Amino acid sequence: MRLTLLLAALLSCSFGAAAADNPLSTLSERSGFTVTGRYAEVIALCDAFAKAYPTSVRCFDFGMTPEGRPMKAMAVSTSGVLDAETARAKGVPVVLAQGGIHAGEIDGKDAGFWLIRDLLDGKVGKAVLDRTVLLFVPVFNVDGHENFRAWNRPNQRGPEQMGFRVTAQRYNLNRDYLKADTPEMQAMLGLVNAWDPLVALDLHVTDGAKFQHDVSITGEPTNSGDEALRTAGRALRDGMVAKLAAQGSLPVTFYPSFVKGDDPSSGFEHGVNAPRFSDGYYVLRNRLGILVETHSWREYAHRVRTTYNAVLDALELTAANASQWQALARQADQRARALGGQPVPLDYKTTDKVRMIDFLGYAYTRTPSDVSGALMTRYDETAPQVWKIPLRDEIVPNTVITAPKGGYFVPQAYAIAVGKQLLIHGIDFRVLSNTTKGIQAQVFVADSAKFAPDSVEGHQRVGLKGEWRKTAADIAAGSLYVPMAQDKARLVINILEPLAPDSMVAWGAFNNAFEQKEYMEPYVAEEQARLMMARDPALKAAFEKKLRDDADFAKDSSARLNFFYRRHPAWDSGFNRYPVMRTDTVY
């Protein structure tokens, strides 16, 4: 720990002196990485870089926050490519480096400006910008950045003050990728649709325990997504880890959060993030998403330098492997267009297979606390220690569906809401101009719908159990047809499949479909039940058999009456029926 503090102090003094007279330096550099600047500095530096390097930097706005602040991005390249259209036309790979999605975790902002200056001055990454475009977003959560004070990050060393985790509307942007509620995320996805980055780096700082490792590099596709594209995902992750280790870091390839709260002996469990998260999202676009998490208990100077190195390493690896990785991404797009009729995992799980690892921690004790009444962990950062602890990191598909061969039909009543969501993600669909009767389709009927008791990100989530069933359907003019045969087919599936963890259904967009809206009074149900049994001896026999075989049913008067109500013409056929349908026919 003393060595770490000494190195941090030397780094701070060295770069503070070097940056003192440089107009393109950050307040953080000039302070020796004790503080970070406000958003006005981002605006000023963005413009200043563009003026200082007019052929290599373009500063532009890509959105506006709810509190009226501009969302700034910088396109940086010495290839002559500074706009999305030219990058796409010339096939120059784009690397998106995004800072401050959680605005208290602000290493990426200060690291990015520092790195860009060094790249353009030829101090590092020789010729790397000749072969790539760095698309740098210094601060994603701009309004959160200006909610600025000390103690916004109580589990983090430095800077002295920082922004806050959530937006002005109290959304966590790193839970918003697929549902895209926020103006900020909608702006970001517009940027992504335009630039189509091959690699996206999401720059964070961990929470959690005290240990020696200083950075976690995870991402997809490594365990999920297109099988062949995982070659590129693993090469990028492993290449960054190797380079960081050579640069003096102690990287790991899993997120270092204990299985059990604050108990190091419980070890770690690696997994695949859902597409509400950045790295779980880009894989659905057949692109490479990397989550960089510096360790919160390292000094700010060390964390900024580590983030600087991580972005530089990703740029160098992308430049060196661009042709191969771009080819793999294009092939993954082609395979996505042919996903119809194929098995597709909606989520993944970690098996019970355990391996023991050596993890660089510190001596610690776990003793009863007279404050909390629970066991409290206390770390001794003066006593490095190797922990031998379990890691579960074997990942396999969990929920797997067979994708429709044709696509999805969205009824006219839901066309605006669903169409807006599809447009945000750049998904192809068309509005049907004519009514078509008797189409062979599939409808999802829920056997149960369990609504979450608490709000999550302003939504009441719902979990369904049920299945797709064949049906003949009339599709009205004004409905949407969303074809599977498109590059973003994996996104289509994750938005529209009702069992997908971040689908529109899961986030409550269709909750009305799973709420009972009409009822039969018990005395009416009683009368109708007797009439139905009198008319239908087979129904009477089925009811009596269920009474004999199902003790819970026999004790439940409501269930007994519902047995008949569900078979009565009065029953609401729209209840527990997902409005969006699938088809195996290509239209």
Coordinates of C-alpha atoms in Angstrom, one line a residue:
M1 CA 0.0 0.0 0.0
R2 CA 2.9 2.4 0.9
L3 CA 4.5 1.7 -2.5
T4 CA 1.2 2.4 -4.3
L5 CA 0.8 5.7 -2.5
L6 CA 4.4 6.6 -3.3
L7 CA 3.9 5.8 -7.0
A8 CA 0.7 7.8 -7.0
A9 CA 2.4 10.8 -5.4
L10 CA 5.2 10.7 -8.0
L11 CA 2.8 10.4 -10.8
S12 CA 0.8 13.3 -9.6
C13 CA 3.9 15.5 -9.2
S14 CA 5.3 14.5 -12.6
F15 CA 2.2 15.1 -14.6
G16 CA 1.0 18.1 -12.6
A17 CA 4.3 19.9 -13.5
A18 CA 4.1 18.8 -17.2
A19 CA 0.6 20.0 -17.6
A20 CA 0.9 23.3 -15.8
D21 CA 1.4 25.4 -19.0
N22 CA -0.5 23.3 -21.5
P23 CA -3.8 24.9 -22.5
L24 CA -5.1 21.4 -23.5
S25 CA -4.5 20.0 -20.0
T26 CA -7.3 19.3 -17.5
L27 CA -7.7 20.7 -14.1
S28 CA -7.2 17.2 -12.8
E29 CA -3.7 17.0 -14.4
R30 CA -2.8 20.5 -13.1
S31 CA -3.9 19.6 -9.6
G32 CA -1.9 16.4 -9.5
F33 CA -5.1 14.4 -9.9
T34 CA -6.6 15.5 -6.7
V35 CA -9.7 17.1 -8.3
T36 CA -11.7 16.9 -11.5
G37 CA -13.1 19.7 -13.5
R38 CA -16.8 20.7 -14.0
Y39 CA -18.6 20.2 -17.3
A40 CA -17.7 23.7 -18.5
E41 CA -14.2 22.4 -18.9
V42 CA -15.4 19.6 -21.2
I43 CA -17.1 22.1 -23.4
A44 CA -14.0 24.3 -23.5
L45 CA -11.5 21.5 -24.1
C46 CA -13.6 19.9 -26.8
D47 CA -13.6 23.2 -28.7
A48 CA -9.9 23.9 -27.9
F49 CA -8.8 20.5 -29.2
A50 CA -10.7 21.1 -32.5
K51 CA -9.0 24.5 -32.9
A52 CA -5.6 23.2 -32.1
Y53 CA -5.9 20.1 -34.4
P54 CA -8.4 21.1 -37.0
T55 CA -7.6 18.3 -39.4
S56 CA -7.6 15.6 -36.7
V57 CA -10.3 16.5 -34.2
R58 CA -14.0 17.4 -34.7
C59 CA -16.0 18.5 -31.7
F60 CA -19.8 18.2 -31.9
D61 CA -23.0 17.9 -30.0
F62 CA -25.0 14.7 -30.2
G63 CA -27.8 15.4 -27.8
M64 CA -29.3 17.6 -25.2
T65 CA -29.9 16.6 -21.5
P66 CA -33.2 17.2 -19.6
E67 CA -31.6 20.1 -17.9
G68 CA -30.6 21.7 -21.2
R69 CA -26.8 20.9 -21.4
P70 CA -25.2 19.8 -24.6
M71 CA -23.8 16.3 -24.9
K72 CA -20.4 16.6 -26.4
A73 CA -18.4 14.1 -28.5
M74 CA -15.0 14.3 -30.2
A75 CA -14.1 12.4 -33.4
V76 CA -10.3 12.0 -33.3
S77 CA -8.3 10.6 -36.2
T78 CA -5.3 11.4 -38.4
S79 CA -6.7 9.4 -41.3
G80 CA -8.7 12.3 -42.6
V81 CA -11.9 10.7 -41.4
L82 CA -13.9 12.8 -39.0
D83 CA -17.5 12.0 -39.8
A84 CA -19.6 8.9 -39.6
E85 CA -20.4 8.6 -43.3
T86 CA -16.8 8.8 -44.4
A87 CA -15.7 6.3 -41.7
R88 CA -18.3 3.8 -43.0
A89 CA -17.5 4.4 -46.7
K90 CA -13.8 4.0 -46.2
G91 CA -14.1 1.1 -43.7
V92 CA -12.1 2.9 -41.0
P93 CA -12.8 1.1 -37.6
V94 CA -14.4 3.3 -35.0
V95 CA -13.6 2.8 -31.3
L96 CA -16.1 4.5 -28.9
A97 CA -14.7 5.4 -25.5
Q98 CA -17.4 6.5 -23.2
G99 CA -16.7 8.2 -19.8
G100 CA -19.0 9.2 -17.0
I101 CA -22.1 7.0 -17.6
H102 CA -21.9 7.0 -13.8
A103 CA -20.7 10.5 -13.3
G104 CA -19.0 9.9 -10.0
E105 CA -16.8 7.3 -11.7
I106 CA -15.1 10.0 -13.8
D107 CA -11.7 8.5 -14.6
G108 CA -12.5 8.2 -18.3
K109 CA -13.0 11.9 -18.8
D110 CA -9.6 13.0 -17.5
A111 CA -7.8 10.0 -19.0
G112 CA -9.4 10.5 -22.4
F113 CA -8.4 14.2 -22.8
W114 CA -4.8 13.3 -21.6
L115 CA -4.5 10.4 -24.0
I116 CA -5.9 12.3 -27.0
R117 CA -3.3 15.0 -26.5
D118 CA -0.5 12.5 -26.2
L119 CA -1.7 10.6 -29.3
L120 CA -1.9 13.8 -31.4
D121 CA 1.5 14.9 -30.2
G122 CA 3.0 11.6 -31.2
K123 CA 4.1 10.6 -27.6
V124 CA 2.2 7.3 -27.7
G125 CA 0.4 5.0 -30.1
K126 CA 2.5 5.7 -33.2
A127 CA 0.2 5.9 -36.2
V128 CA -2.7 4.3 -34.4
L129 CA -5.0 7.2 -35.3
D130 CA -4.0 6.8 -39.0
R131 CA -5.9 3.5 -38.9
T132 CA -8.7 4.2 -36.5
V133 CA -11.2 6.8 -35.4
L134 CA -11.5 7.4 -31.7
L135 CA -15.0 8.6 -30.9
F136 CA -14.7 10.0 -27.4
V137 CA -17.6 11.0 -25.2
P138 CA -16.0 12.5 -22.1
V139 CA -19.2 12.5 -20.0
F140 CA -22.3 10.5 -20.9
N141 CA -24.3 11.4 -17.8
V142 CA -23.9 15.2 -18.1
D143 CA -26.6 16.3 -15.6
G144 CA -25.4 13.8 -13.1
H145 CA -21.9 15.2 -13.5
E146 CA -23.1 18.6 -12.4
N147 CA -24.7 17.2 -9.3
F148 CA -21.2 17.8 -7.9
R149 CA -20.0 17.3 -4.4
A150 CA -17.8 15.4 -2.0
W151 CA -19.1 12.0 -0.8
N152 CA -21.0 11.2 -4.0
R153 CA -18.8 8.1 -4.1
P154 CA -18.3 7.0 -0.5
N155 CA -16.5 3.8 -1.5
Q156 CA -13.9 5.5 -3.7
R157 CA -10.6 7.3 -3.2
G158 CA -10.7 10.6 -5.1
P159 CA -11.2 13.0 -6.7
E160 CA -12.2 15.4 -3.9
Q161 CA -15.6 16.1 -5.5
M162 CA -17.4 14.3 -8.3
G163 CA -20.7 13.9 -10.0
F164 CA -23.5 11.5 -9.1
R165 CA -24.5 8.1 -10.3
V166 CA -27.9 8.9 -11.8
T167 CA -29.3 11.5 -14.2
A168 CA -31.3 14.6 -13.2
Q169 CA -34.4 12.4 -13.7
R170 CA -32.8 9.8 -11.4
Y171 CA -32.3 7.1 -14.1
N172 CA -29.2 4.9 -14.0
L173 CA -28.0 5.0 -17.6
N174 CA -26.2 1.7 -17.3
R175 CA -29.6 0.0 -16.9
D176 CA -31.1 1.8 -19.9
Y177 CA -29.4 0.5 -23.1
L178 CA -32.2 -1.7 -24.4
K179 CA -35.3 0.0 -22.8
A180 CA -33.9 3.5 -23.8
D181 CA -36.2 5.5 -21.5
T182 CA -33.9 8.6 -21.3
P183 CA -33.1 11.4 -23.7
E184 CA -29.4 10.8 -22.9
M185 CA -29.6 7.1 -24.0
Q186 CA -31.7 7.9 -27.0
A187 CA -29.0 10.4 -28.0
M188 CA -26.2 7.9 -27.4
L189 CA -28.0 5.2 -29.5
G190 CA -28.4 7.8 -32.3
L191 CA -24.6 8.3 -32.1
V192 CA -24.1 4.6 -32.2
N193 CA -26.5 4.1 -35.1
A194 CA -24.6 6.8 -37.1
W195 CA -21.0 5.7 -36.3
D196 CA -21.5 1.9 -35.9
P197 CA -18.4 1.5 -33.6
L198 CA -16.6 -1.8 -34.0
V199 CA -15.4 -1.5 -30.4
A200 CA -17.2 0.3 -27.5
L201 CA -15.4 0.9 -24.2
D202 CA -17.5 1.8 -21.2
L203 CA -15.2 3.4 -18.6
H204 CA -16.2 2.8 -14.9
V205 CA -14.9 2.4 -11.4
T206 CA -15.8 -0.5 -9.2
D207 CA -17.5 -0.7 -5.9
G208 CA -16.7 -3.4 -3.4
A209 CA -13.9 -4.7 -1.2
K210 CA -10.3 -3.7 -0.7
F211 CA -7.7 -5.7 -2.6
Q212 CA -4.6 -5.3 -4.7
H213 CA -6.0 -5.8 -8.2
D214 CA -6.5 -2.4 -9.9
V215 CA -8.6 -3.1 -13.0
S216 CA -11.2 -5.5 -14.3
I217 CA -11.6 -6.1 -18.1
T218 CA -14.8 -7.9 -19.1
G219 CA -17.1 -7.8 -22.0
E220 CA -18.9 -9.6 -24.8
P221 CA -18.9 -11.4 -27.1
T222 CA -16.7 -13.7 -25.0
N223 CA -19.4 -16.0 -23.6
S224 CA -22.5 -14.9 -25.5
G225 CA -23.6 -13.7 -28.9
D226 CA -22.3 -14.9 -32.3
E227 CA -20.0 -17.9 -31.8
A228 CA -17.4 -16.9 -34.4
L229 CA -17.3 -13.2 -33.3
R230 CA -16.3 -14.4 -29.8
T231 CA -12.8 -15.0 -31.3
A232 CA -12.5 -11.2 -31.7
G233 CA -14.1 -10.4 -28.3
R234 CA -11.7 -12.7 -26.4
A235 CA -8.7 -11.4 -28.4
L236 CA -9.6 -7.9 -27.4
R237 CA -10.2 -8.7 -23.8
D238 CA -7.2 -10.9 -23.4
G239 CA -5.0 -8.5 -25.4
M240 CA -6.0 -5.6 -23.2
V241 CA -5.3 -7.7 -20.1
A242 CA -1.8 -8.7 -21.4
K243 CA -0.9 -5.1 -22.2
L244 CA -2.2 -3.7 -18.9
A245 CA -0.1 -6.3 -17.0
A246 CA 3.0 -5.3 -19.0
Q247 CA 2.2 -1.7 -18.1
G248 CA 2.3 -2.6 -14.4
S249 CA -1.4 -3.2 -13.6
L250 CA -2.9 -6.2 -11.9
P251 CA -5.9 -6.9 -14.2
V252 CA -8.6 -9.6 -13.8
T253 CA -11.1 -10.9 -16.3
F254 CA -14.2 -11.0 -14.1
Y255 CA -16.0 -8.3 -12.1
P256 CA -14.6 -8.7 -8.5
S257 CA -17.7 -8.6 -6.5
F258 CA -18.1 -11.3 -3.8
V259 CA -20.8 -13.8 -4.0
K260 CA -21.8 -13.1 -0.4
G261 CA -21.8 -9.4 0.5
D262 CA -18.6 -8.5 2.3
D263 CA -17.2 -12.0 2.7
P264 CA -14.0 -12.6 0.7
S265 CA -14.1 -16.4 1.4
S266 CA -17.3 -16.6 -0.7
G267 CA -15.3 -15.9 -3.9
F268 CA -16.5 -14.6 -7.2
E269 CA -19.1 -15.5 -9.9
H270 CA -18.6 -14.4 -13.5
G271 CA -21.6 -14.0 -15.7
V272 CA -23.1 -12.4 -18.9
N273 CA -24.7 -9.1 -18.4
A274 CA -28.3 -8.5 -19.7
P275 CA -28.6 -5.9 -22.5
R276 CA -29.7 -3.2 -20.1
F277 CA -25.9 -2.9 -19.6
S278 CA -23.5 -1.6 -22.2
D279 CA -21.4 -4.8 -22.7
G280 CA -24.6 -6.9 -22.8
Y281 CA -26.0 -4.5 -25.5
Y282 CA -23.3 -4.2 -28.1
V283 CA -23.0 -7.9 -28.5
L284 CA -26.6 -7.9 -29.8
R285 CA -25.4 -5.5 -32.5
N286 CA -22.6 -8.0 -33.4
R287 CA -20.0 -5.6 -32.1
L288 CA -17.4 -5.7 -29.3
G289 CA -18.3 -4.2 -26.0
I290 CA -15.7 -3.9 -23.2
L291 CA -16.4 -2.9 -19.6
V292 CA -13.3 -1.2 -18.0
E293 CA -13.6 -1.0 -14.2
T294 CA -10.7 0.5 -12.3
H295 CA -10.6 -0.3 -8.6
S296 CA -12.2 2.3 -6.5
W297 CA -9.7 2.1 -3.6
R298 CA -6.8 3.0 -5.8
E299 CA -5.7 6.7 -5.8
Y300 CA -7.3 8.8 -8.5
A301 CA -3.9 9.4 -10.3
H302 CA -3.4 5.6 -10.6
R303 CA -6.9 5.0 -11.8
V304 CA -6.7 7.7 -14.5
R305 CA -3.4 6.3 -15.7
T306 CA -4.8 2.8 -15.8
T307 CA -7.8 4.0 -17.8
Y308 CA -5.5 5.9 -20.2
N309 CA -3.6 2.7 -20.7
A310 CA -6.8 0.7 -21.3
V311 CA -8.1 3.0 -24.0
L312 CA -4.7 3.2 -25.7
D313 CA -4.4 -0.6 -25.6
A314 CA -7.8 -1.1 -27.1
L315 CA -7.0 1.4 -29.9
E316 CA -3.7 -0.4 -30.7
L317 CA -5.3 -3.8 -30.7
T318 CA -8.1 -2.5 -33.0
A319 CA -5.7 -0.9 -35.4
A320 CA -3.6 -4.1 -35.5
N321 CA -6.6 -6.5 -36.0
A322 CA -9.0 -4.2 -37.8
S323 CA -9.4 -6.2 -41.0
Q324 CA -9.9 -9.5 -39.3
W325 CA -12.3 -8.2 -36.6
Q326 CA -14.3 -6.2 -39.2
A327 CA -14.7 -9.3 -41.3
L328 CA -15.9 -11.3 -38.3
A329 CA -18.4 -8.5 -37.5
R330 CA -19.7 -8.5 -41.1
Q331 CA -20.0 -12.3 -41.1
A332 CA -21.9 -12.1 -37.8
D333 CA -24.3 -9.6 -39.4
Q334 CA -24.9 -12.1 -42.2
R335 CA -25.5 -14.9 -39.8
A336 CA -27.9 -12.7 -37.8
R337 CA -30.0 -12.3 -40.9
A338 CA -30.4 -16.1 -41.0
L339 CA -31.3 -16.6 -37.3
G340 CA -35.0 -17.3 -38.2
G341 CA -35.8 -20.9 -37.1
Q342 CA -32.6 -21.2 -35.1
P343 CA -32.2 -21.7 -31.3
V344 CA -31.2 -18.4 -29.7
P345 CA -30.3 -17.9 -26.0
L346 CA -32.2 -15.1 -24.2
D347 CA -30.0 -15.2 -21.2
Y348 CA -27.1 -17.2 -19.6
K349 CA -26.3 -18.8 -16.3
T350 CA -23.1 -19.7 -14.4
T351 CA -22.8 -23.4 -13.6
D352 CA -21.8 -24.8 -10.2
K353 CA -18.4 -25.7 -11.5
V354 CA -15.8 -24.1 -9.2
R355 CA -12.1 -23.5 -9.6
M356 CA -9.8 -22.1 -6.9
I357 CA -7.8 -19.1 -7.8
D358 CA -5.0 -17.0 -6.2
F359 CA -6.4 -13.5 -5.7
L360 CA -4.2 -10.6 -4.5
G361 CA -5.9 -9.2 -1.4
Y362 CA -5.0 -7.9 2.0
A363 CA -5.1 -9.5 5.5
Y364 CA -8.6 -9.1 6.9
T365 CA -10.7 -10.0 9.9
R366 CA -14.5 -10.6 10.2
T367 CA -15.7 -9.8 13.7
P368 CA -19.1 -9.0 15.2
S369 CA -20.0 -5.3 15.1
D370 CA -21.7 -3.5 18.0
V371 CA -22.9 -0.9 15.4
S372 CA -24.6 -3.1 12.8
G373 CA -25.0 -6.3 14.8
A374 CA -23.5 -8.2 11.9
L375 CA -20.1 -9.6 11.0
M376 CA -17.9 -6.7 9.8
T377 CA -14.9 -7.1 7.5
R378 CA -11.9 -5.0 8.3
Y379 CA -9.0 -4.9 5.8
D380 CA -5.3 -4.2 6.6
E381 CA -3.9 -2.5 3.5
T382 CA -0.4 -2.7 5.0
A383 CA -0.4 -6.5 4.9
P384 CA -0.7 -7.9 1.3
Q385 CA -2.0 -11.4 1.2
V386 CA -2.8 -14.0 -1.4
W387 CA -6.4 -15.2 -1.0
K388 CA -7.2 -18.8 -2.3
I389 CA -10.8 -18.4 -3.1
P390 CA -13.4 -20.0 -5.4
L391 CA -14.3 -18.7 -8.8
R392 CA -17.3 -19.9 -10.8
D393 CA -16.9 -18.8 -14.4
E394 CA -18.3 -21.6 -16.6
I395 CA -21.2 -19.9 -18.5
V396 CA -23.9 -21.7 -20.4
P397 CA -27.2 -20.7 -22.1
N398 CA -30.2 -20.6 -19.8
T399 CA -33.5 -19.7 -21.5
V400 CA -33.3 -20.7 -25.2
I401 CA -36.1 -20.0 -27.7
T402 CA -36.5 -20.9 -31.4
A403 CA -36.6 -17.6 -33.4
P404 CA -39.5 -17.1 -35.8
K405 CA -38.5 -17.8 -39.4
G406 CA -40.4 -14.8 -40.6
G407 CA -40.7 -12.1 -38.0
Y408 CA -43.1 -10.3 -35.7
F409 CA -46.4 -8.6 -36.1
V410 CA -47.2 -5.6 -33.9
P411 CA -50.9 -4.7 -33.9
Q412 CA -51.9 -1.2 -34.9
A413 CA -52.8 -0.2 -31.3
Y414 CA -49.2 -0.7 -30.2
A415 CA -47.5 0.4 -33.4
I416 CA -46.4 3.8 -32.2
A417 CA -45.0 2.7 -28.9
V418 CA -43.1 -0.3 -30.4
G419 CA -42.2 1.5 -33.6
K420 CA -40.5 4.3 -31.5
Q421 CA -38.5 1.7 -29.7
L422 CA -37.4 0.0 -32.9
L423 CA -36.4 3.3 -34.5
I424 CA -34.2 4.2 -31.5
H425 CA -32.2 1.1 -32.1
G426 CA -32.0 1.4 -35.8
I427 CA -34.1 -1.7 -36.4
D428 CA -35.8 -2.2 -39.8
F429 CA -39.6 -2.6 -39.9
R430 CA -42.5 -1.6 -42.2
V431 CA -46.0 -0.4 -41.7
L432 CA -48.6 -2.7 -43.4
S433 CA -50.8 -0.8 -45.8
N434 CA -53.5 -3.5 -46.2
T435 CA -55.4 -5.8 -43.9
T436 CA -54.6 -9.4 -44.3
K437 CA -56.9 -12.1 -43.0
G438 CA -56.2 -15.7 -41.8
I439 CA -52.4 -15.3 -41.5
Q440 CA -50.7 -18.3 -39.9
A441 CA -49.1 -16.9 -36.8
Q442 CA -48.2 -17.6 -33.2
V443 CA -49.5 -16.0 -30.1
F444 CA -47.9 -16.1 -26.6
V445 CA -50.3 -17.0 -23.9
A446 CA -49.1 -16.6 -20.3
D447 CA -49.9 -19.2 -17.8
S448 CA -48.9 -16.8 -15.1
A449 CA -47.7 -13.2 -14.7
K450 CA -45.8 -12.2 -11.6
F451 CA -45.5 -8.5 -11.1
A452 CA -42.5 -7.1 -9.2
P453 CA -43.5 -5.7 -5.8
D454 CA -41.1 -2.8 -6.1
S455 CA -40.4 -0.2 -8.8
V456 CA -37.2 -0.6 -10.8
E457 CA -36.0 2.4 -12.8
G458 CA -39.6 3.8 -12.8
H459 CA -41.1 0.5 -14.1
Q460 CA -43.0 -2.3 -12.6
R461 CA -41.3 -5.3 -14.1
V462 CA -43.2 -8.6 -14.8
G463 CA -42.1 -12.2 -15.2
L464 CA -44.1 -14.5 -17.4
K465 CA -44.5 -18.2 -17.8
G466 CA -46.2 -19.4 -20.9
E467 CA -45.7 -20.5 -24.5
W468 CA -46.2 -19.6 -28.1
R469 CA -49.3 -21.2 -29.7
K470 CA -50.3 -21.5 -33.3
T471 CA -53.2 -19.4 -34.4
A472 CA -54.9 -17.9 -37.5
A473 CA -54.9 -14.1 -37.2
D474 CA -56.2 -11.1 -39.0
I475 CA -53.5 -8.4 -39.3
A476 CA -55.0 -5.0 -39.7
A477 CA -53.6 -2.2 -41.9
G478 CA -51.4 0.1 -39.8
S479 CA -49.8 -2.9 -38.0
L480 CA -46.0 -3.3 -38.1
Y481 CA -44.1 -6.2 -39.6
V482 CA -40.6 -6.6 -38.1
P483 CA -38.5 -9.1 -40.2
M484 CA -36.0 -11.4 -38.7
A485 CA -33.8 -11.1 -41.8
Q486 CA -31.8 -8.1 -40.7
D487 CA -28.4 -7.4 -39.1
K488 CA -30.0 -6.5 -35.8
A489 CA -32.0 -9.7 -35.5
R490 CA -30.6 -10.3 -32.0
L491 CA -31.8 -6.9 -30.9
V492 CA -35.3 -7.7 -32.4
I493 CA -35.5 -10.9 -30.4
N494 CA -34.4 -9.3 -27.1
I495 CA -36.9 -6.4 -27.5
L496 CA -39.9 -8.5 -28.6
E497 CA -39.6 -11.9 -27.1
P498 CA -41.7 -11.9 -23.9
L499 CA -39.3 -14.1 -21.9
A500 CA -36.2 -12.0 -22.7
P501 CA -34.9 -10.3 -19.5
D502 CA -34.9 -6.8 -20.9
S503 CA -37.8 -7.1 -23.4
M504 CA -40.5 -4.5 -23.6
V505 CA -42.7 -7.0 -21.8
A506 CA -40.3 -7.5 -19.0
W507 CA -40.0 -3.8 -18.4
G508 CA -43.8 -3.5 -18.1
A509 CA -44.7 -2.0 -21.5
F510 CA -47.6 -4.5 -21.9
N511 CA -48.7 -4.9 -18.3
N512 CA -52.3 -4.1 -19.2
A513 CA -52.4 -7.4 -21.2
F514 CA -51.7 -9.4 -18.0
E515 CA -54.2 -7.6 -15.7
Q516 CA -57.7 -9.0 -15.5
K517 CA -60.1 -6.3 -16.5
E518 CA -63.5 -8.0 -16.3
Y519 CA -65.0 -10.4 -13.8
M520 CA -67.9 -12.7 -13.2
E521 CA -69.6 -12.3 -9.8
P522 CA -69.5 -15.5 -7.7
Y523 CA -73.2 -16.0 -7.7
V524 CA -73.3 -15.6 -11.5
A525 CA -70.4 -18.1 -11.9
E526 CA -72.2 -20.5 -9.6
E527 CA -75.4 -20.4 -11.7
Q528 CA -73.4 -20.7 -15.0
A529 CA -71.3 -23.6 -13.7
R530 CA -74.4 -25.7 -12.9
L531 CA -75.9 -24.9 -16.3
M532 CA -72.6 -25.8 -18.1
M533 CA -72.3 -29.1 -16.2
A534 CA -75.9 -30.0 -17.0
R535 CA -75.2 -29.3 -20.7
D536 CA -71.8 -31.0 -20.9
P537 CA -71.2 -34.3 -18.9
A538 CA -67.6 -34.4 -20.0
L539 CA -67.0 -31.0 -18.4
K540 CA -68.7 -32.2 -15.2
A541 CA -66.4 -35.3 -15.2
A542 CA -63.3 -33.1 -15.7
F543 CA -64.3 -30.9 -12.8
E544 CA -64.9 -33.8 -10.5
K545 CA -61.6 -35.4 -11.4
K546 CA -59.7 -32.2 -10.7
L547 CA -61.5 -32.0 -7.3
R548 CA -60.2 -35.5 -6.5
D549 CA -56.7 -35.1 -7.9
D550 CA -55.8 -31.5 -6.8
A551 CA -56.2 -30.8 -3.1
D552 CA -55.3 -27.2 -3.4
F553 CA -57.9 -26.7 -6.1
A554 CA -60.5 -28.4 -4.1
K555 CA -59.9 -26.0 -1.1
D556 CA -60.0 -22.8 -3.3
S557 CA -63.5 -21.6 -4.0
S558 CA -62.2 -18.9 -6.5
A559 CA -60.2 -21.5 -8.5
R560 CA -63.3 -23.8 -8.6
L561 CA -65.5 -21.0 -10.0
N562 CA -62.7 -19.9 -12.4
F563 CA -62.6 -23.4 -13.8
F564 CA -66.0 -22.7 -15.4
Y565 CA -65.5 -18.9 -16.0
R566 CA -62.4 -19.7 -18.2
R567 CA -64.5 -22.0 -20.3
H568 CA -67.5 -19.6 -20.6
P569 CA -68.1 -17.3 -23.6
A570 CA -67.8 -14.4 -21.1
W571 CA -64.2 -15.1 -20.5
D572 CA -61.8 -12.3 -21.8
S573 CA -59.8 -13.9 -24.5
G574 CA -57.3 -11.0 -24.5
F575 CA -56.3 -11.6 -20.8
N576 CA -52.8 -13.0 -20.5
R577 CA -52.3 -12.8 -24.2
Y578 CA -49.2 -10.9 -25.5
P579 CA -50.4 -8.5 -28.3
V580 CA -47.3 -9.0 -30.5
M581 CA -47.5 -12.1 -32.6
R582 CA -44.8 -14.1 -34.5
T583 CA -44.9 -15.8 -37.9
D584 CA -42.7 -18.3 -39.6
T585 CA -43.8 -16.9 -43.0
V586 CA -41.6 -14.3 -44.6
Y587 CA -43.6 -11.2 -45.7

